PDB file of C-alpha atoms in Angstrom:
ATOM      1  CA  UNK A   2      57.457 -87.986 -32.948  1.00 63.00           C
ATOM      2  CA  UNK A   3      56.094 -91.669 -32.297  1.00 71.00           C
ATOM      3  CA  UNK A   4      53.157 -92.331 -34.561  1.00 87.00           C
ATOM      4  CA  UNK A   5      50.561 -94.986 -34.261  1.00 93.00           C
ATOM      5  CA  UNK A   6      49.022 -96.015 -37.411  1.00 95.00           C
ATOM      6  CA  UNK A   7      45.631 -98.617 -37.621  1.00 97.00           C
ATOM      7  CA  UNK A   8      44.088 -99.878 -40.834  1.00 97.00           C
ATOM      8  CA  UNK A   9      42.251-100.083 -42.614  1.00 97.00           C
ATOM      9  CA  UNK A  10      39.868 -96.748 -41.060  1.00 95.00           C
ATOM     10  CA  UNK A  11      36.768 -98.297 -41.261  1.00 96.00           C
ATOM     11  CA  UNK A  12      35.050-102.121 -42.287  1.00 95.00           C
ATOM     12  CA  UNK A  13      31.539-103.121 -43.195  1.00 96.00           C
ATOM     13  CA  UNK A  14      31.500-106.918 -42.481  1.00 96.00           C
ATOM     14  CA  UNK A  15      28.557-109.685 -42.781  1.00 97.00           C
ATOM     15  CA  UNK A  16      27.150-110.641 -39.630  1.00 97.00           C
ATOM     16  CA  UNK A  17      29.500-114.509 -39.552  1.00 97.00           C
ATOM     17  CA  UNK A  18      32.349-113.314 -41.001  1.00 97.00           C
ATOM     18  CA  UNK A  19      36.055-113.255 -39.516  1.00 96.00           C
ATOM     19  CA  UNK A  20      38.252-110.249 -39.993  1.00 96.00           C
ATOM     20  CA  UNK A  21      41.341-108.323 -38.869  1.00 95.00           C
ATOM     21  CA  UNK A  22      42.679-104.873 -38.825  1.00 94.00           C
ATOM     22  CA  UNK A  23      46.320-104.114 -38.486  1.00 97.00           C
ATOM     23  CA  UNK A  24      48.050-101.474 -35.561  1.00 97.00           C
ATOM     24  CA  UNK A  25      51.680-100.435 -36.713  1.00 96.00           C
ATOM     25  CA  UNK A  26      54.240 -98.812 -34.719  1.00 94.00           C
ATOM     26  CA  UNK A  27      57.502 -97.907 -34.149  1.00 90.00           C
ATOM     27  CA  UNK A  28      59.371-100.739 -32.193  1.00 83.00           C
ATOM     28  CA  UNK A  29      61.848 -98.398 -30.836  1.00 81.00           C
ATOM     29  CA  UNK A  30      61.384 -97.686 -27.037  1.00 75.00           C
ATOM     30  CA  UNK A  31      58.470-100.005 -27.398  1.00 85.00           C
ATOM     31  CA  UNK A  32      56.910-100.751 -23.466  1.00 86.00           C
ATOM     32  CA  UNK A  33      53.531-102.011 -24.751  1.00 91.00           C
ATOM     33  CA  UNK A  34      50.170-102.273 -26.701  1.00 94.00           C
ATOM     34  CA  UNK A  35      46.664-101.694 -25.913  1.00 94.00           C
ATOM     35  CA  UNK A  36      43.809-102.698 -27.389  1.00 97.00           C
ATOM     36  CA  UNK A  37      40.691-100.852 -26.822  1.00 97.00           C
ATOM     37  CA  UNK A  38      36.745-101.213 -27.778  1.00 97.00           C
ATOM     38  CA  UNK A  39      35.081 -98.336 -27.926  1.00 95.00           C
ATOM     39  CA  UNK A  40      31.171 -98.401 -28.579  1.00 94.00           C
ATOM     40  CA  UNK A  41      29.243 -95.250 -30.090  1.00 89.00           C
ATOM     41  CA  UNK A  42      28.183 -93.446 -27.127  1.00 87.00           C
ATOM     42  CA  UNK A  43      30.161 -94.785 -24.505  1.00 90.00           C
ATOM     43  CA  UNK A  44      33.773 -95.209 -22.704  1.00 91.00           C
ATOM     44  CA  UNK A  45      37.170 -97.034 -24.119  1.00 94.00           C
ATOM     45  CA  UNK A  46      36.519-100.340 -22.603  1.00 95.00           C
ATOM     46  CA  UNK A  47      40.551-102.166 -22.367  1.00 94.00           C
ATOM     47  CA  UNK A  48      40.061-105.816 -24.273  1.00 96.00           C
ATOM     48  CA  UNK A  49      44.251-106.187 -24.432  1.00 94.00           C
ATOM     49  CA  UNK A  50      47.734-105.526 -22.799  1.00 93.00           C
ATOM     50  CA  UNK A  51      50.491-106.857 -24.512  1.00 93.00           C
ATOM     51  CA  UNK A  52      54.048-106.661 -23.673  1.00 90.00           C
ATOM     52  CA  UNK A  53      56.176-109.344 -24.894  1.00 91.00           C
ATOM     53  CA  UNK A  54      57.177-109.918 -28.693  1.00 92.00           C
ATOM     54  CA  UNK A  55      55.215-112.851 -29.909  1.00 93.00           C
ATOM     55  CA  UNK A  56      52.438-112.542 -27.041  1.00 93.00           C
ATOM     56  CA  UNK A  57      49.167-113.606 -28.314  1.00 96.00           C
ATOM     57  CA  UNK A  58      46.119-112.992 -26.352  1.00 96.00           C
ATOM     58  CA  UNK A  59      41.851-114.214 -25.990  1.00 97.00           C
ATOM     59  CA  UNK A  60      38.949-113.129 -24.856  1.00 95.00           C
ATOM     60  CA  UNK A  61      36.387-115.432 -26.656  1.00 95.00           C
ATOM     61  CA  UNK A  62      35.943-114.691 -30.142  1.00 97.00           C
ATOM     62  CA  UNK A  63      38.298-112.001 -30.260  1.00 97.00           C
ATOM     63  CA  UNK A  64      42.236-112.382 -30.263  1.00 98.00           C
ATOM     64  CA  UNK A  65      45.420-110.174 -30.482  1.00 98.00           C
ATOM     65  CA  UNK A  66      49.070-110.871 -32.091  1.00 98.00           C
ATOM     66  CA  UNK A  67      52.006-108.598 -31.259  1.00 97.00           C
ATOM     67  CA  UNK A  68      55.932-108.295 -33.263  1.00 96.00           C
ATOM     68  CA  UNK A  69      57.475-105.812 -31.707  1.00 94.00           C
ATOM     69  CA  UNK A  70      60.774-106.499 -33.742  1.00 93.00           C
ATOM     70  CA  UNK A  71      58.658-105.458 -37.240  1.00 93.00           C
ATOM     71  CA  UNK A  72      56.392-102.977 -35.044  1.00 94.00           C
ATOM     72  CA  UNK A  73      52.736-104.161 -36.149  1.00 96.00           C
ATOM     73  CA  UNK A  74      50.003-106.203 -33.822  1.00 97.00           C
ATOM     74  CA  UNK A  75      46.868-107.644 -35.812  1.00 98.00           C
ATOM     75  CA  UNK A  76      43.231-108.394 -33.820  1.00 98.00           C
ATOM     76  CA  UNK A  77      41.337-110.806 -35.226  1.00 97.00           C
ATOM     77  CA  UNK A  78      37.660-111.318 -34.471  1.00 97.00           C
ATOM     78  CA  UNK A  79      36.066-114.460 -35.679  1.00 97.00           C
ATOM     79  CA  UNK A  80      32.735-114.868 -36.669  1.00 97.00           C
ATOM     80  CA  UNK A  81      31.726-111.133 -36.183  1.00 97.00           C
ATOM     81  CA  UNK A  82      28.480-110.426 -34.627  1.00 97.00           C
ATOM     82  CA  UNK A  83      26.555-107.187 -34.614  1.00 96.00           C
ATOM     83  CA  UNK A  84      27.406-106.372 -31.081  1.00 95.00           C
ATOM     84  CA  UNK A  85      31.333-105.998 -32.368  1.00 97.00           C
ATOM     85  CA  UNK A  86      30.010-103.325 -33.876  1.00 97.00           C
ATOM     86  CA  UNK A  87      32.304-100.720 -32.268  1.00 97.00           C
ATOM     87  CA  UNK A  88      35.602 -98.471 -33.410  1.00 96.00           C
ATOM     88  CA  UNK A  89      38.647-100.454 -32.489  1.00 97.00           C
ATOM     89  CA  UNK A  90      41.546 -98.333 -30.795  1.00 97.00           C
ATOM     90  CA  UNK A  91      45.002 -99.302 -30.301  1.00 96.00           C
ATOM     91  CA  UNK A  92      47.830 -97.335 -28.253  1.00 94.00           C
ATOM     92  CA  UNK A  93      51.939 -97.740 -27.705  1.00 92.00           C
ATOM     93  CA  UNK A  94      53.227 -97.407 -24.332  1.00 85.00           C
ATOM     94  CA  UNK A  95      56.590 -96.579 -25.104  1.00 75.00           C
ATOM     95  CA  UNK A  96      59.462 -95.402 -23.111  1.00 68.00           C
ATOM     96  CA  UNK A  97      59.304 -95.078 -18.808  1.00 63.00           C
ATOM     97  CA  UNK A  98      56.547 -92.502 -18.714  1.00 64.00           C
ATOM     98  CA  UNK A  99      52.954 -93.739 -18.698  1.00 73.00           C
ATOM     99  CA  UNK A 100      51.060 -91.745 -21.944  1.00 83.00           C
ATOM    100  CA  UNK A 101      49.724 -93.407 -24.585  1.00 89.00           C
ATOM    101  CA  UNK A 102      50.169 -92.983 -28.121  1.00 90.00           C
ATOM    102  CA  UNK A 103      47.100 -93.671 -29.707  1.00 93.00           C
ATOM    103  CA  UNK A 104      46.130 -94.730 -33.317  1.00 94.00           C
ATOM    104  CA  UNK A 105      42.662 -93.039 -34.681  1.00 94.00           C
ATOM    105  CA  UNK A 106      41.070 -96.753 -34.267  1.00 95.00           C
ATOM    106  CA  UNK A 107      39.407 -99.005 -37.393  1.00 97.00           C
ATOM    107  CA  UNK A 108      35.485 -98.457 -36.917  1.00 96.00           C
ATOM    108  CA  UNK A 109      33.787-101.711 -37.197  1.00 97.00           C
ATOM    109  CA  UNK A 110      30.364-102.090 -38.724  1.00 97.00           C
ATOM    110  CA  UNK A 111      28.900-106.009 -38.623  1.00 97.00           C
ATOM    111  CA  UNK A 112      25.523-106.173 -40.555  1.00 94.00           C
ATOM    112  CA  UNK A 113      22.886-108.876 -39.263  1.00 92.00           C
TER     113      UNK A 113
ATOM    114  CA  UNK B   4      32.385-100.311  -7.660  1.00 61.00           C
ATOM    115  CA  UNK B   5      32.522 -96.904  -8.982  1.00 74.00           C
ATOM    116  CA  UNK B   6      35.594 -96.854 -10.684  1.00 92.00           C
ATOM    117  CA  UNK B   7      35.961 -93.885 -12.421  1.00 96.00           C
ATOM    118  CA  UNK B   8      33.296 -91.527 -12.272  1.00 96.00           C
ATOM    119  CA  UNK B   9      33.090 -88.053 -13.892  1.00 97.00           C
ATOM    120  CA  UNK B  10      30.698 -85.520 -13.576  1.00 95.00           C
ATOM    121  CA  UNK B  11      28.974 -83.051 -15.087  1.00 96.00           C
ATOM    122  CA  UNK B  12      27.693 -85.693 -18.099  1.00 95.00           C
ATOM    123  CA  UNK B  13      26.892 -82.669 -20.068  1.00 95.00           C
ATOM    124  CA  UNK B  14      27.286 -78.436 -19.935  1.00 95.00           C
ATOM    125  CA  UNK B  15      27.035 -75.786 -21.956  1.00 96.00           C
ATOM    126  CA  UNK B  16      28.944 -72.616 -21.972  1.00 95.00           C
ATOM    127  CA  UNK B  17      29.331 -69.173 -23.176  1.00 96.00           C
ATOM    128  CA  UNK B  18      32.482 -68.231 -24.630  1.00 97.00           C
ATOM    129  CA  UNK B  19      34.581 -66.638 -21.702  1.00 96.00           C
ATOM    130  CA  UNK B  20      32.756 -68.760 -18.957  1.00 97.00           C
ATOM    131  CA  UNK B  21      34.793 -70.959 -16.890  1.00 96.00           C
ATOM    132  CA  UNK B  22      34.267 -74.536 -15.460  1.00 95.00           C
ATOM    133  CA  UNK B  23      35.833 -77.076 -13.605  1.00 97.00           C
ATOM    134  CA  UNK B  24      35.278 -80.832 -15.079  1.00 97.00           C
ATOM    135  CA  UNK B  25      35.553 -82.807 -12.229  1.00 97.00           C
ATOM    136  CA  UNK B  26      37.017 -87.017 -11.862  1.00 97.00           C
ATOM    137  CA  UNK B  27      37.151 -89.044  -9.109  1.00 97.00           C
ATOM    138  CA  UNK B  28      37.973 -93.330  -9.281  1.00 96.00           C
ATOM    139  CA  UNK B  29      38.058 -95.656  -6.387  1.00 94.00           C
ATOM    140  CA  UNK B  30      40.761 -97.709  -7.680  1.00 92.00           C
ATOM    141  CA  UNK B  31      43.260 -97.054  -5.694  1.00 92.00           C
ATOM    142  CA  UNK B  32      45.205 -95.907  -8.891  1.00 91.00           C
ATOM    143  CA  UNK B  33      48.538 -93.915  -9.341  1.00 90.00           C
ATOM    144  CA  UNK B  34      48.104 -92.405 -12.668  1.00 91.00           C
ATOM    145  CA  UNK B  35      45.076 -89.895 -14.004  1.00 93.00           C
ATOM    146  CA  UNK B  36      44.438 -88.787 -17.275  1.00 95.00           C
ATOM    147  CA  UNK B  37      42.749 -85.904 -19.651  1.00 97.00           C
ATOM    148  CA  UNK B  38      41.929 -86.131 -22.996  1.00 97.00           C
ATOM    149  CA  UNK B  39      39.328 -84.720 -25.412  1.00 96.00           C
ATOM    150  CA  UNK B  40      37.890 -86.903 -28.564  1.00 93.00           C
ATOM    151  CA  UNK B  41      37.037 -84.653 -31.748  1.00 93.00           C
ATOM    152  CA  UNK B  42      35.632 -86.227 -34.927  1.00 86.00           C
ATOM    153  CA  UNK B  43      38.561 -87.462 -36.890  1.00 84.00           C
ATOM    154  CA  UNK B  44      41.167 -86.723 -34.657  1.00 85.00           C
ATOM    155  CA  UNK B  45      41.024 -89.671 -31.904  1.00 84.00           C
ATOM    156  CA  UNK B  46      41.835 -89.183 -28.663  1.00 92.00           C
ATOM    157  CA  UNK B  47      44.413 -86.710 -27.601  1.00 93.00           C
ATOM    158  CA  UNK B  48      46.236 -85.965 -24.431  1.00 94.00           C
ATOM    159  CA  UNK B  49      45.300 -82.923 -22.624  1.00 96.00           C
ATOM    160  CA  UNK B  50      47.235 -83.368 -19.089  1.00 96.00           C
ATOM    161  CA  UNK B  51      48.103 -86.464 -16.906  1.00 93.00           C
ATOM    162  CA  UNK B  52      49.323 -87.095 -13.203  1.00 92.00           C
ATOM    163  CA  UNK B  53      51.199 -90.039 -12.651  1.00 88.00           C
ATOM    164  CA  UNK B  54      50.913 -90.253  -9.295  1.00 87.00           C
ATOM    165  CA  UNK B  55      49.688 -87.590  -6.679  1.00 88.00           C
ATOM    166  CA  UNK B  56      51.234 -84.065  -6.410  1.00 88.00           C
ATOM    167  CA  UNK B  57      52.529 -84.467 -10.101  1.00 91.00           C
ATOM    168  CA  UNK B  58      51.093 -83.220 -13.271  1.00 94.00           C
ATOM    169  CA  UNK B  59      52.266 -82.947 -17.093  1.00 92.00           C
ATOM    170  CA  UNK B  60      51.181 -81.721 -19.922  1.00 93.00           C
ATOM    171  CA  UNK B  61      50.048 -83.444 -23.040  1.00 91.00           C
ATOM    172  CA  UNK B  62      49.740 -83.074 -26.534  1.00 90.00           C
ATOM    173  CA  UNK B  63      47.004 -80.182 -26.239  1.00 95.00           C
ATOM    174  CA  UNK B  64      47.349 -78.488 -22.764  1.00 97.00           C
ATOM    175  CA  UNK B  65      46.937 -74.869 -24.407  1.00 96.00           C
ATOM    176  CA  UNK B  66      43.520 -72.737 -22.609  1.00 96.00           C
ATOM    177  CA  UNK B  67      43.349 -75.568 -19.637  1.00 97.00           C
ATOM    178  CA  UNK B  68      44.861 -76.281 -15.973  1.00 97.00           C
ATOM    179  CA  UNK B  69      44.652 -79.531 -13.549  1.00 97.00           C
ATOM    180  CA  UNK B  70      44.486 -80.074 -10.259  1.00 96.00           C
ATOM    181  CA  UNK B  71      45.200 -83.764  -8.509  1.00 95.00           C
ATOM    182  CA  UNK B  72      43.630 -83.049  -5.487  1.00 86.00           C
ATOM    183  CA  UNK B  73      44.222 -86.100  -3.684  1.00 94.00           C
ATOM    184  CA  UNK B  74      44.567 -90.168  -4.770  1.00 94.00           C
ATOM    185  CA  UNK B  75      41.428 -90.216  -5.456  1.00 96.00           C
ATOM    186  CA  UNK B  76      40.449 -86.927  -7.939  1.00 96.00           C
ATOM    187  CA  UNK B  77      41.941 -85.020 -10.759  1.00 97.00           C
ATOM    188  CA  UNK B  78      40.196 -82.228 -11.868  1.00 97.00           C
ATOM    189  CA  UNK B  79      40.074 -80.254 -15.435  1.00 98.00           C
ATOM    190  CA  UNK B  80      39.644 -76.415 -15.991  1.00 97.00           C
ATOM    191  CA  UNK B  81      38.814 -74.163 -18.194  1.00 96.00           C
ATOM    192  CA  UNK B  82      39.648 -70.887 -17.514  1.00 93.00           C
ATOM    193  CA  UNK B  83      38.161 -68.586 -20.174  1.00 96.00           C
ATOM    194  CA  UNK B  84      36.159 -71.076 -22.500  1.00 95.00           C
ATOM    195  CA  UNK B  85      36.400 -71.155 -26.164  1.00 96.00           C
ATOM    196  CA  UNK B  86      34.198 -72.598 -29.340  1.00 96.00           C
ATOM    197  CA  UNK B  87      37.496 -74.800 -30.284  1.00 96.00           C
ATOM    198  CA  UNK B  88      37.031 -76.673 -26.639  1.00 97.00           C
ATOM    199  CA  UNK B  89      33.716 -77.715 -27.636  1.00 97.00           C
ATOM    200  CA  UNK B  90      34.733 -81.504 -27.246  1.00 96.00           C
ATOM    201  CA  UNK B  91      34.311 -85.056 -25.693  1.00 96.00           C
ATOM    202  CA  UNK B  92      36.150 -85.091 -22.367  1.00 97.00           C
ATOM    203  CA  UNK B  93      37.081 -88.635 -20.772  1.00 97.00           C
ATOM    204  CA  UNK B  94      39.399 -88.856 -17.682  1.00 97.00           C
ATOM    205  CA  UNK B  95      41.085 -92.130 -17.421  1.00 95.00           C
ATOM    206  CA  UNK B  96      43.390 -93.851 -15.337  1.00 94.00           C
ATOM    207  CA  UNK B  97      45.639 -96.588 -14.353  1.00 89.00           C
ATOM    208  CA  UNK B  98      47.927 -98.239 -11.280  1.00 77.00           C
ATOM    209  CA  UNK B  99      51.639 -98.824 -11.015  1.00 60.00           C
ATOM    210  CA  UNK B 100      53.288-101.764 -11.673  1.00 54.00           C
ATOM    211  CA  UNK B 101      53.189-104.057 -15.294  1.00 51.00           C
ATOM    212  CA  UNK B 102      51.550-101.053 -17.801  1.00 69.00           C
ATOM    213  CA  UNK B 103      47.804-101.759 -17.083  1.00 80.00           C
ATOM    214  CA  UNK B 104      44.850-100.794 -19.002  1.00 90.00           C
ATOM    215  CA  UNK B 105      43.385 -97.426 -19.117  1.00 92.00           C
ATOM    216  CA  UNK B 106      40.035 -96.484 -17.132  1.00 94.00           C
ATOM    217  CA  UNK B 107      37.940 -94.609 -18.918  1.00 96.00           C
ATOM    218  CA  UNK B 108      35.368 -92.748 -17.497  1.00 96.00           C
ATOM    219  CA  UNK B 109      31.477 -91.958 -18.884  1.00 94.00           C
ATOM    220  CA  UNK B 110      32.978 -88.699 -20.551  1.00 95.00           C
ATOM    221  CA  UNK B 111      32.016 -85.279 -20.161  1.00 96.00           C
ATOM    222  CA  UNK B 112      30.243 -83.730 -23.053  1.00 95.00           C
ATOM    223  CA  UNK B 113      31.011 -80.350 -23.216  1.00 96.00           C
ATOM    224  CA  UNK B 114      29.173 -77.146 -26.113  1.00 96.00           C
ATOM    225  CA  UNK B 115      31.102 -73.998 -26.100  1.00 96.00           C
ATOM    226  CA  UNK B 116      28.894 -71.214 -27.640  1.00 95.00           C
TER     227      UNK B 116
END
């Protein structure tokens, strides 16, 4: 059974501050990674798609690694604001089929 | 530009009732998707179609049934409802080609008493 792991579960950052979380999967089969944003109250909104080891990806302050030989991609966000206050999901496309496997997300809280 | 639009936003049941949840995009896409969101347990697969005339099951197909009516709508039911399907329902989908992102739509909150 594939398994998508993110940490850490949840963050409490300083309105300025840059941080990370980790998503780690098996590389096996591997197709590709999401990325996801998903504010309280509303839809999965995509922010990534990555596909090839070493892609790296940006959509202004926010950024996305991928290994797929070591199975882990990092997102970065630098100097957090209180609008990236959100939960953080990513999911492994792996195989030919087209589900998702998807991690239980890293919940981001940014204080002003 | 719609894209994907669910409806109702919110119902409530009586245990037994039955409903239809229904989705519709305008994105011309292939693949449609079920899931439900529970506290703690993230989103999980309920059925999928990836393209029309075709439908799977997911992780947690148990006490529901699809329909992909056309392109255009996939529909969710629930046959005899239950307190455990009290839930967060989002359809989703996606086109062929390079794995795009996943469409979510508005989500479908749904009390099972």
């Amino acid at each position: 059974i594939l398994n998508v792991e993110q940490s850490p579960q949840s963050l409490h950052v300083q309105e300025g501050d840059s941080t990370n979380f980790t998503c780690s999967f098996p590389s096996s089969n591997f197709y590709a990674l999401h990325w996801y944003r998903w504010e309280t109250a509303k839809s999965p909104e995509a922010l990534f798609v990555m596909t090839l080891n070493g892609d790296e990806k940006k959509k202004g302050r926010i950024s996305a690694t991928l290994n797929t030989k070591e199975g882990y991609s990092y997102l970065y966000i630098k100097g957090s604001q209180p609008e990236d206050s959100a939960t953080y999901l990513c999911a492994l496309g792996a195989g030919n089929n087209r589900k998702l496997i998807w991690g239980l997300g890293t919940s981001l809280a940014v204080n002003p | 530009n719609a894209g994907v639009t669910q409806t109702p936003k919110f119902q409530v049941l009586k245990t037994g009732q039955s409903m239809t949840l229904q989705c519709a995009q305008d994105m011309n896409h292939n693949s449609m998707y079920w899931y439900r969101q529970d506290p703690g347990m993230g989103l999980r697969l309920i059925y999928y179609s990836a393209s029309e005339g075709t439908t799977d099951k997911g992780e947690v197909p148990n006490g529901y049934n699809v329909s992909r009516l056309n392109k255009r709508e996939f529909s969710l039911r629930l046959e005899s409802a239950a307190p455990s399907q009290t839930s967060v329902y989002f359809c989703a989908s996606n086109g062929r080609g390079p794995p795009g992102p996943q469409h979510f739509g508005d989500g479908t909150r749904l009390s099972i008493l």
